[in-house]
Short mmCIF file of C-alpha atoms and ligand atoms in Angstrom, two decimals:
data_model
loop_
_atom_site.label_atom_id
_atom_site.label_comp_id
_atom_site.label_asym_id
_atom_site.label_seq_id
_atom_site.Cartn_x
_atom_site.Cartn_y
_atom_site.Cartn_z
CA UNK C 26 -52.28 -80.38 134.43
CA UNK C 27 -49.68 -77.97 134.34
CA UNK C 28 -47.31 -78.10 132.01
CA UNK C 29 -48.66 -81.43 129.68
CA UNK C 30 -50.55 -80.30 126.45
CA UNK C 31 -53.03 -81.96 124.75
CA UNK C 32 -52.01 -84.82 123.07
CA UNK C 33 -53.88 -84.31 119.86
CA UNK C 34 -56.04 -81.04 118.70
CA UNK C 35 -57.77 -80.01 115.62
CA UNK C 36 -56.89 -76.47 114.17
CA UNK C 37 -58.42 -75.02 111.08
CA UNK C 38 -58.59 -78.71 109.51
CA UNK C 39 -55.18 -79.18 110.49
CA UNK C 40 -54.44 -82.02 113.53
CA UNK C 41 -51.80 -81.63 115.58
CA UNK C 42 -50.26 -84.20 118.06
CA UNK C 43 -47.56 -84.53 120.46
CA UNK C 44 -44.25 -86.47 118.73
CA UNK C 45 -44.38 -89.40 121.38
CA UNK C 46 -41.36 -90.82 119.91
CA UNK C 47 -39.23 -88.01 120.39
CA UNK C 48 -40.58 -88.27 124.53
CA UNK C 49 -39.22 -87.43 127.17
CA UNK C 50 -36.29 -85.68 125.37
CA UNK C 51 -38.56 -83.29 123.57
CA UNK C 52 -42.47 -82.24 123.63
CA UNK C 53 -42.96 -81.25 120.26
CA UNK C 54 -46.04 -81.03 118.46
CA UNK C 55 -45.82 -82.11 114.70
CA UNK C 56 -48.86 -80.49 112.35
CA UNK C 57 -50.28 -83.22 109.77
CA UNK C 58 -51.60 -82.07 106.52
CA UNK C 59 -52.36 -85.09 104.72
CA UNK C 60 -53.93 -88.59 105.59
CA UNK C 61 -50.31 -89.85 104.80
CA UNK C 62 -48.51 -87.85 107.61
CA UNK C 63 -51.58 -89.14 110.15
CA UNK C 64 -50.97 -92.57 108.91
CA UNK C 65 -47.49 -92.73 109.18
CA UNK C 66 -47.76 -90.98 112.33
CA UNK C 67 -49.80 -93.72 113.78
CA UNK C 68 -47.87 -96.43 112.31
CA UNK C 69 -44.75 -95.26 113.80
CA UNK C 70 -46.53 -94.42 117.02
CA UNK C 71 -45.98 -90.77 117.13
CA UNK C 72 -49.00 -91.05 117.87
CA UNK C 73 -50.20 -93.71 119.97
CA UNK C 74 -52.53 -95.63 122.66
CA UNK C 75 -56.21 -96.53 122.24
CA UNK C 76 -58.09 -93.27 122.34
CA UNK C 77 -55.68 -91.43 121.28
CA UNK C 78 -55.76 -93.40 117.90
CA UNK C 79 -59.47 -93.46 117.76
CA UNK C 80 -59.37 -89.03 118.09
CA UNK C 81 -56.70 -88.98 115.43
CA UNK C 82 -58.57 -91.76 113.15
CA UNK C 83 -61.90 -88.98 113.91
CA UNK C 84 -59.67 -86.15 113.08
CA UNK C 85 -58.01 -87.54 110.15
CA UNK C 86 -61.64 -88.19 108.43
CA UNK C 87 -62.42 -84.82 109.35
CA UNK C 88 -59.33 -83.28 107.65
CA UNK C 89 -60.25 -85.32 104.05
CA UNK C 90 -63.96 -84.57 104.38
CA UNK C 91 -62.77 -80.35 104.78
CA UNK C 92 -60.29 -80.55 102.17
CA UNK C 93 -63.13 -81.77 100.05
CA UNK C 94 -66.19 -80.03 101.00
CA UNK C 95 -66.17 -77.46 98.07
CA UNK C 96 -66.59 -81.07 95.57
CA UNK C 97 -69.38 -82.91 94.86
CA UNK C 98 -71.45 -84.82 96.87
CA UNK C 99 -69.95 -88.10 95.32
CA UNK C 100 -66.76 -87.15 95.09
CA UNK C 101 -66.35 -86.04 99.26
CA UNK C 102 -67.96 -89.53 100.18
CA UNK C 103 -65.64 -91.47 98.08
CA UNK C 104 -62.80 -89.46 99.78
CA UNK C 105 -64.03 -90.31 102.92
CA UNK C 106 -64.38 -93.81 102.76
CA UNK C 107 -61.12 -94.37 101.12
CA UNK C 108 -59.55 -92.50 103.92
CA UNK C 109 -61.40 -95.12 106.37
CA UNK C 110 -60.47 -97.98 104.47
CA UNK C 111 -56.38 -97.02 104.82
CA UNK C 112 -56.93 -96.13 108.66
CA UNK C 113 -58.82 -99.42 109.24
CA UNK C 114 -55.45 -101.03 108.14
CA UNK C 115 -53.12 -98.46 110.12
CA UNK C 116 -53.78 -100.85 114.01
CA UNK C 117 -55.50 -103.36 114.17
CA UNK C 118 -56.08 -104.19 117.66
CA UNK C 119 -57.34 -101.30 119.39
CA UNK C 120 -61.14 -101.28 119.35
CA UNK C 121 -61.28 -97.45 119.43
CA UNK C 122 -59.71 -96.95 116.24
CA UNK C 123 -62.90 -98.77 114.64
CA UNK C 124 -65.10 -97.36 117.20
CA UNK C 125 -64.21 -93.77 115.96
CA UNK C 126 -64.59 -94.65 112.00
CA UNK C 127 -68.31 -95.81 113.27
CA UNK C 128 -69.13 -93.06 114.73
CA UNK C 129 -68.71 -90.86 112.48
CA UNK C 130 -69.90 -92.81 109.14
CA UNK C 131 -73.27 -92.64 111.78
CA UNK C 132 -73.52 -88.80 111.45
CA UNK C 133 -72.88 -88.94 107.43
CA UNK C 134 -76.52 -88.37 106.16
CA UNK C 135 -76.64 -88.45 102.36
CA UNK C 136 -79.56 -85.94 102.41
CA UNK C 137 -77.46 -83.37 103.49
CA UNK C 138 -75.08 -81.12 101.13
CA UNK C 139 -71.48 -81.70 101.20
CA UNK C 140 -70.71 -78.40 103.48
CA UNK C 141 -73.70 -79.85 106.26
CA UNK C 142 -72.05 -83.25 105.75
CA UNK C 143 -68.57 -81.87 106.39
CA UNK C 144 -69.82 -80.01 109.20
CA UNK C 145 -71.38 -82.71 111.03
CA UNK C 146 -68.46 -85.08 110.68
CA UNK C 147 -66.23 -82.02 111.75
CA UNK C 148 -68.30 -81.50 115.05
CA UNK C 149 -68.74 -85.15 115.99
CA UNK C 150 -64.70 -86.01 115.82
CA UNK C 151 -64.20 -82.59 118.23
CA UNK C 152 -67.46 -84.33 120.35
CA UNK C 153 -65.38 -88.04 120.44
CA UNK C 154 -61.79 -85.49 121.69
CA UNK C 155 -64.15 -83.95 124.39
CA UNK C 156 -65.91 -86.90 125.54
CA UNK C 157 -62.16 -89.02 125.47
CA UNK C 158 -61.20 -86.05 128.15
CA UNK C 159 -64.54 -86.24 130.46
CA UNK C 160 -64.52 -89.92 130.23
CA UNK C 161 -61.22 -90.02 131.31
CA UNK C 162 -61.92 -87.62 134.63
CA UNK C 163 -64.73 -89.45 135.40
CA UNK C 164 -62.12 -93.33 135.58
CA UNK C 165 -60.19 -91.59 137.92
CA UNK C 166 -63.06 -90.41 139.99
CA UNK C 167 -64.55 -93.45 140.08
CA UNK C 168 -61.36 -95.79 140.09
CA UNK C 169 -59.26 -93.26 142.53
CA UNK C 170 -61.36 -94.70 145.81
CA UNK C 171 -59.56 -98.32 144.90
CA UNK C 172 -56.41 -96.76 145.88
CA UNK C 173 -55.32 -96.25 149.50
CA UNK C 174 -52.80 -93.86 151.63
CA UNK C 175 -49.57 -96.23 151.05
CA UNK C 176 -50.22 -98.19 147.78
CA UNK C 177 -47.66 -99.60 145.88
CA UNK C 178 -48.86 -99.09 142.33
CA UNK C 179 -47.38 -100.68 139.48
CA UNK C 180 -48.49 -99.40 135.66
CA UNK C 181 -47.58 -100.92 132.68
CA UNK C 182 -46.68 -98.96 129.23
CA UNK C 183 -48.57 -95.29 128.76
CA UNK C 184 -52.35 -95.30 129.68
CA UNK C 185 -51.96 -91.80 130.51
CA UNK C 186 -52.46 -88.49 128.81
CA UNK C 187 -50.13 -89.00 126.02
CA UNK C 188 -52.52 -92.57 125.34
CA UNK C 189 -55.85 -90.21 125.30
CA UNK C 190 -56.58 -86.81 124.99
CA UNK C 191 -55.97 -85.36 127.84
CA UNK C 192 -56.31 -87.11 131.40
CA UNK C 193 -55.64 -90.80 131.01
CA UNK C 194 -57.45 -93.89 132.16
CA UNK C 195 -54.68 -95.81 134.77
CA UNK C 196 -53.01 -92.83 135.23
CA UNK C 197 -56.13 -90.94 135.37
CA UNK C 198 -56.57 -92.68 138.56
CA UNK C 199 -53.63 -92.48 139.77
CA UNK C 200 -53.53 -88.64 139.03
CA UNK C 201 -56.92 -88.30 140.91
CA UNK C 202 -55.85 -90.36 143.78
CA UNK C 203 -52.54 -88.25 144.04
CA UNK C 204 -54.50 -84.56 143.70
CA UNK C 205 -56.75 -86.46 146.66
CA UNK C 206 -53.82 -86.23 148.40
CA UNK C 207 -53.26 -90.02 148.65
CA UNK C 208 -49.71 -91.17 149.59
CA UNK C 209 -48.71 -93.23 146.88
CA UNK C 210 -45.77 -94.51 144.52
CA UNK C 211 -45.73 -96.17 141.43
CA UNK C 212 -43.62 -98.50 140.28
CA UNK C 213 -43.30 -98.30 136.35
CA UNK C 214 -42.18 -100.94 133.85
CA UNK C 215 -40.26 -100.24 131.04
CA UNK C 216 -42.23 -101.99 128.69
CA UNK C 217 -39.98 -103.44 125.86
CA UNK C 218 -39.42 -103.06 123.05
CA UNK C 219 -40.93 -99.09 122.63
CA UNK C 220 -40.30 -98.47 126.12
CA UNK C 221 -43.38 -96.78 126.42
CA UNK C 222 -43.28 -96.98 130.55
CA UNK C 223 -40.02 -95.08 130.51
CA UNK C 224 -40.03 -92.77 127.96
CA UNK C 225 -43.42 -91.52 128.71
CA UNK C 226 -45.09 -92.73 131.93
CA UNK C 227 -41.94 -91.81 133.65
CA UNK C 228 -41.85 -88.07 131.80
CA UNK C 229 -45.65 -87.96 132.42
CA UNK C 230 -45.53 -88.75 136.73
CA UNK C 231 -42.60 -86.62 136.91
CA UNK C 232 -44.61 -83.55 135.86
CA UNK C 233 -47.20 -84.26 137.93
CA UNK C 234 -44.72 -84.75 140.89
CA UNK C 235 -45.92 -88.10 141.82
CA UNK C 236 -42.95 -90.40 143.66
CA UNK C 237 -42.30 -93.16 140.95
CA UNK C 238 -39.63 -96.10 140.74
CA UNK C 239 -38.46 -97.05 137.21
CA UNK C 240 -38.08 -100.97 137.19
CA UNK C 241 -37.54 -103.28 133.92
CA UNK C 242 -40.20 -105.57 132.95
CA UNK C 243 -38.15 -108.83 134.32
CA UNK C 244 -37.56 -107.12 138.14
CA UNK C 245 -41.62 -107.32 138.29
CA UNK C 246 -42.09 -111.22 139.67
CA UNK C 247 -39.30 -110.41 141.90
CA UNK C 248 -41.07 -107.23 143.44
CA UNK C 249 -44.15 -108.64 143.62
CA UNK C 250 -42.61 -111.83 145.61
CA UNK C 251 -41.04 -108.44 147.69
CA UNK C 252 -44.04 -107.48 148.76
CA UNK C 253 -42.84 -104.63 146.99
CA UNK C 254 -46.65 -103.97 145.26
CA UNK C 255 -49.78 -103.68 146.49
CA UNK C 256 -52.07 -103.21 143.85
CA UNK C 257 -51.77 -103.29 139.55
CA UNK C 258 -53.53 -100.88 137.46
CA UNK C 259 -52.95 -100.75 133.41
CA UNK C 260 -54.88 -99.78 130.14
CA UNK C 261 -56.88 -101.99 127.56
CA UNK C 262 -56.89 -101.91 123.61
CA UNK C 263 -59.66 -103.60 123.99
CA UNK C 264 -62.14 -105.56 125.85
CA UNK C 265 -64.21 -108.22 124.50
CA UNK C 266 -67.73 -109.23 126.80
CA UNK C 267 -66.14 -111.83 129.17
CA UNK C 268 -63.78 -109.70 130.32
CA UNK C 269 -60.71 -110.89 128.00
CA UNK C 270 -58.44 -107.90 128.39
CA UNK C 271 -56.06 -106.63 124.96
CA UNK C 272 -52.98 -104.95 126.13
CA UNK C 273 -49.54 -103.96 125.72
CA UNK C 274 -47.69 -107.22 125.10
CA UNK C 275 -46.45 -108.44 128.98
CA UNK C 276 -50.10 -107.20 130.24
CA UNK C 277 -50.80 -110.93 130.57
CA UNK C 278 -47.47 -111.67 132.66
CA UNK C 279 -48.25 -109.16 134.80
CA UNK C 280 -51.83 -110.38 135.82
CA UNK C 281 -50.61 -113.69 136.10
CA UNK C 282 -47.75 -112.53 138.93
CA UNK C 283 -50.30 -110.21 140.10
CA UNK C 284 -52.97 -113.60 141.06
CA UNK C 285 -50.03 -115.96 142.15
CA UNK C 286 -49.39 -113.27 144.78
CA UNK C 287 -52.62 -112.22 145.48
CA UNK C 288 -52.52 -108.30 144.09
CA UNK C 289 -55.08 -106.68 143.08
CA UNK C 290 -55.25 -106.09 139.15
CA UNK C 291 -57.58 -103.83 137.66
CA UNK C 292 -57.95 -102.49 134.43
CA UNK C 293 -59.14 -99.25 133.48
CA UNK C 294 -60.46 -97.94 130.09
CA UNK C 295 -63.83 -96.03 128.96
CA UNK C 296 -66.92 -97.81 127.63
CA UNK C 297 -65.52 -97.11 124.13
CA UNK C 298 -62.77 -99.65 124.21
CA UNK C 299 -65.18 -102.41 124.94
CA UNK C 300 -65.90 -104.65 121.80
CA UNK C 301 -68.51 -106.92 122.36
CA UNK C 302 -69.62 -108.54 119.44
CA UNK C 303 -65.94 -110.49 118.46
CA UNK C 304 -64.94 -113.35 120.55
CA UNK C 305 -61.09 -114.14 121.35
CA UNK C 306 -59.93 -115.45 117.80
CA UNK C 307 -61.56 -112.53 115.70
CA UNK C 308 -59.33 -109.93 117.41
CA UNK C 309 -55.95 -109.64 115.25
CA UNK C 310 -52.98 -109.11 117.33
CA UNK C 311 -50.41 -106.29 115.90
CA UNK C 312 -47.19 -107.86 114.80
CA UNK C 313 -44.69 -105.00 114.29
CA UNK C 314 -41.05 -104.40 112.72
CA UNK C 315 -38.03 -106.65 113.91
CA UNK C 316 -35.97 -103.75 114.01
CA UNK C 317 -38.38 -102.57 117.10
CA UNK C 318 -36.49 -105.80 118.99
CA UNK C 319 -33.03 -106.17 117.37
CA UNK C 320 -32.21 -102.33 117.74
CA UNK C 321 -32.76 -100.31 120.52
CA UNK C 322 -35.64 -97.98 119.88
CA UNK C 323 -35.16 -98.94 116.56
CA UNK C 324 -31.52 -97.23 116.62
CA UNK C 325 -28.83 -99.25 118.35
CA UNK C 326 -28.67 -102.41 117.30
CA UNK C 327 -28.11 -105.11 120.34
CA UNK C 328 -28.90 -108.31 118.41
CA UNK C 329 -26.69 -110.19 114.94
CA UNK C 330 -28.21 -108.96 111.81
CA UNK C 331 -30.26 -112.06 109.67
CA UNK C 332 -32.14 -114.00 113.00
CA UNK C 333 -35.72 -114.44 113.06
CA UNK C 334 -37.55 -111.89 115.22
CA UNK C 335 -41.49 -112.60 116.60
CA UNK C 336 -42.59 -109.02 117.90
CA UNK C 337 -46.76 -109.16 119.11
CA UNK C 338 -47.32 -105.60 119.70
CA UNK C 339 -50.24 -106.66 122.69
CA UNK C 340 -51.12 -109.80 124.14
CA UNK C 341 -54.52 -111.45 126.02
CA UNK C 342 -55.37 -111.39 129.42
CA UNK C 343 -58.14 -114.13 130.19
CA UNK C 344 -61.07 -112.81 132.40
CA UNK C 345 -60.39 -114.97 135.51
CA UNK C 346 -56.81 -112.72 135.77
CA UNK C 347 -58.61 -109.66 136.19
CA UNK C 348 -59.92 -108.29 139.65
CA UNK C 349 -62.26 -105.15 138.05
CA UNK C 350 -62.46 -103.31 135.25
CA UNK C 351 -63.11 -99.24 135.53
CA UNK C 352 -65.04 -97.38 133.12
CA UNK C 353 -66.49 -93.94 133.39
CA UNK C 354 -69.64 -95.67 133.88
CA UNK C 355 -68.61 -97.46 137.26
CA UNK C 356 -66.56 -100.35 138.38
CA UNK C 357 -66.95 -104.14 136.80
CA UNK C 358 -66.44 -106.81 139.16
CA UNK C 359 -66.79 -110.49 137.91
CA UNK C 360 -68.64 -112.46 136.54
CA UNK C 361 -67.59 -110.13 133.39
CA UNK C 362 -70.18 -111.56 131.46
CA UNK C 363 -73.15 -110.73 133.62
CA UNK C 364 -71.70 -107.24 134.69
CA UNK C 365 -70.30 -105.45 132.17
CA UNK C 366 -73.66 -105.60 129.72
CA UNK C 367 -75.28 -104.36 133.42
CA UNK C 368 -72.75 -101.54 133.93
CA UNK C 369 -72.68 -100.23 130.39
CA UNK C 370 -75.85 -100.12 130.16
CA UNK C 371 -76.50 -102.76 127.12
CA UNK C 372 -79.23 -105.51 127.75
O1 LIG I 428 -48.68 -99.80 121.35
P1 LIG I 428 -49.29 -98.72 122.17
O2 LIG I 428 -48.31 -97.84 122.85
O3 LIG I 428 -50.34 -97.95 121.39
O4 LIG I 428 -50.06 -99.52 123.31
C1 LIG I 428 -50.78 -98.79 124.26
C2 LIG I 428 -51.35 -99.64 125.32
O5 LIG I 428 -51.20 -100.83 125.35
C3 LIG I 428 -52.20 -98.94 126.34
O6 LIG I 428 -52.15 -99.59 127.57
C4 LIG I 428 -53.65 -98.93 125.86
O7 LIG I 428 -53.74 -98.39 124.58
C5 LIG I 428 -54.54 -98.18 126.76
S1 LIG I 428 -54.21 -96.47 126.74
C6 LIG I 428 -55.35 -95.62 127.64
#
């Protein structure tokens, strides 16, 4: 992919990550040391997106458990879990976050020393990065035959490489369908308040060369009345078993447009994202800073200081919005709740 890194690795117990705040003025990658730095780095979204935050929640147990592996047995477990008890609190809506912590409290076997525990919990967070990447070229595979010579694609905030590991899950597809040669353009949205869509979808198409149109989030009902789009495709945080979609807050406007004017609007994210024991009211929905709205990237302040400020970080996309939902493991069509328990494999 040219000249895009990866967005997180893991060096001699040391996990490093693209700055995505400092995007697209600078690609730097910051090293974190301590559960603190991966925290705040998450927090502030340095770091950011739903498998990306499940890799770095991974990594982050992986850097405790090697910084500990030379203690005893009770002592590196107690590290451990009260490293997964401060990233459970770090965001709460995307699944993968708690999807990673599972995974690898799975492979901690208590009949093991603490070296073979380390070990194993070292190997299965690099496993979840290198699954995150083959998942990921797999969705655009699969979800790239959707798209046709001419589409009009709009995205929505970052489901790309800087919101996984490596390849993206809506712009995976759209970077498969545009290395297929498909003629294509995307439309991107800004995506207020962190301007995810223009600070790093934009910097992430433009490297790939694919023809894109920057567009703020309000122009979208009047481009779709244009005729201007022909089909949607965006990430999830999370997807419950009917099909109820958590995304970037707007996600729901969007799908809403997108059915009142008959556009397709698919959804693409791998099987890990998918949380199907909660229903709708168990989910908690971010809330973040009010500085994120009154100030401009949290900088230039465009609003009077002492008003009250609501900022939901995602918002919820009922099922009957959604046209399909692409995993690595094939294409959901509705009924959701018959399909996606077929597709994934889970009786
Ligand atoms: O707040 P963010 O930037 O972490 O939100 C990211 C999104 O909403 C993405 O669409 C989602 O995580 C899917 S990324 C493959």
């Amino acid at each position: 992919m040219g000249k895009l890194p990866r967005t997180i690795i893991w060096e001699n117990g040391i996990v490093k990550m693209v700055d995505q705040t400092l995007l697209p003025k600078k690609l730097k990658i910051i090293e974190c040391r301590t559960v603190d730095e991966i925290l705040d780095a998450i927090k502030s979204m340095k770091i950011r997106g739903a498998p990306a935050i499940g890799v770095a929640a991974a990594m982050t147990i992986a850097m405790v458990a090697k910084q500990n592996e030379n203690e005893s047995k009770q002592i590196l477990i107690s590290k451990i879990y009260e490293t997964i008890d401060k990233i459970r609190n770090s965001r709460p809506t995307a699944r993968n976050l708690f999807w990673a912590i599972e995974r690898i409290i799975k492979v901690i076997d208590l009949r093991k020393d603490s070296i073979q525990i380390v070990n194993d919990i070292i190997n299965e967070a690099l496993r979840i990065a290198e699954e995150d990447v083959l998942m990921n070229m797999r969705i655009g595979e699969i979800g790239e035959k959707l798209i046709n010579d001419g589409d009009n694609i709009l995205t929505y905030c970052n489901a790309g490489t800087f919101a996984t590991v490596y390849y993206g899950t809506a712009l995976g597809i759209i970077r498969s369908a545009w290395r297929n040669n498909k003629k294509i353009h995307v439309f991107i949205a800004e995506t207020r308040p962190q301007l995810q869509g223009a600070r790093i979808t934009a910097f992430e198409l433009k490297a790939e060369g694919i023809p894109l149109t920057l567009v703020t989030d309000n122009a979208i009902g009047f481009l779709m009345q244009k005729k201007k789009i022909s089909k949607v495709f965006v990430g999830a945080d999370r997807i419950l078993c009917d099909g109820t979609i958590y995304n970037k807050i707007g996600t729901y406007t969007i799908a809403v447009l997108s059915k009142v004017h008959n556009i397709p609007f698919y959804v693409a994210a791998p099987s890990t994202t998918f949380d199907l024991q909660s229903r709708v009211d168990d989910v908690k929905i971010e809330e973040r800073s009010a500085d994120e709205v009154v100030k401009v990237l949290s900088r230039y302040r465009i609003a009077p200081k002492s008003i009250n400020v609501l900022n939901y970080a995602f918002d919820i996309t009922p099922p009957s919005y959604v046209t399909g939902i692409i995993t690595e493991k094939g294409i959901i069509l509705p009924p959701f709740n018959e399909n996606i328990p077929k597709i994934l494999g889970i009786s």
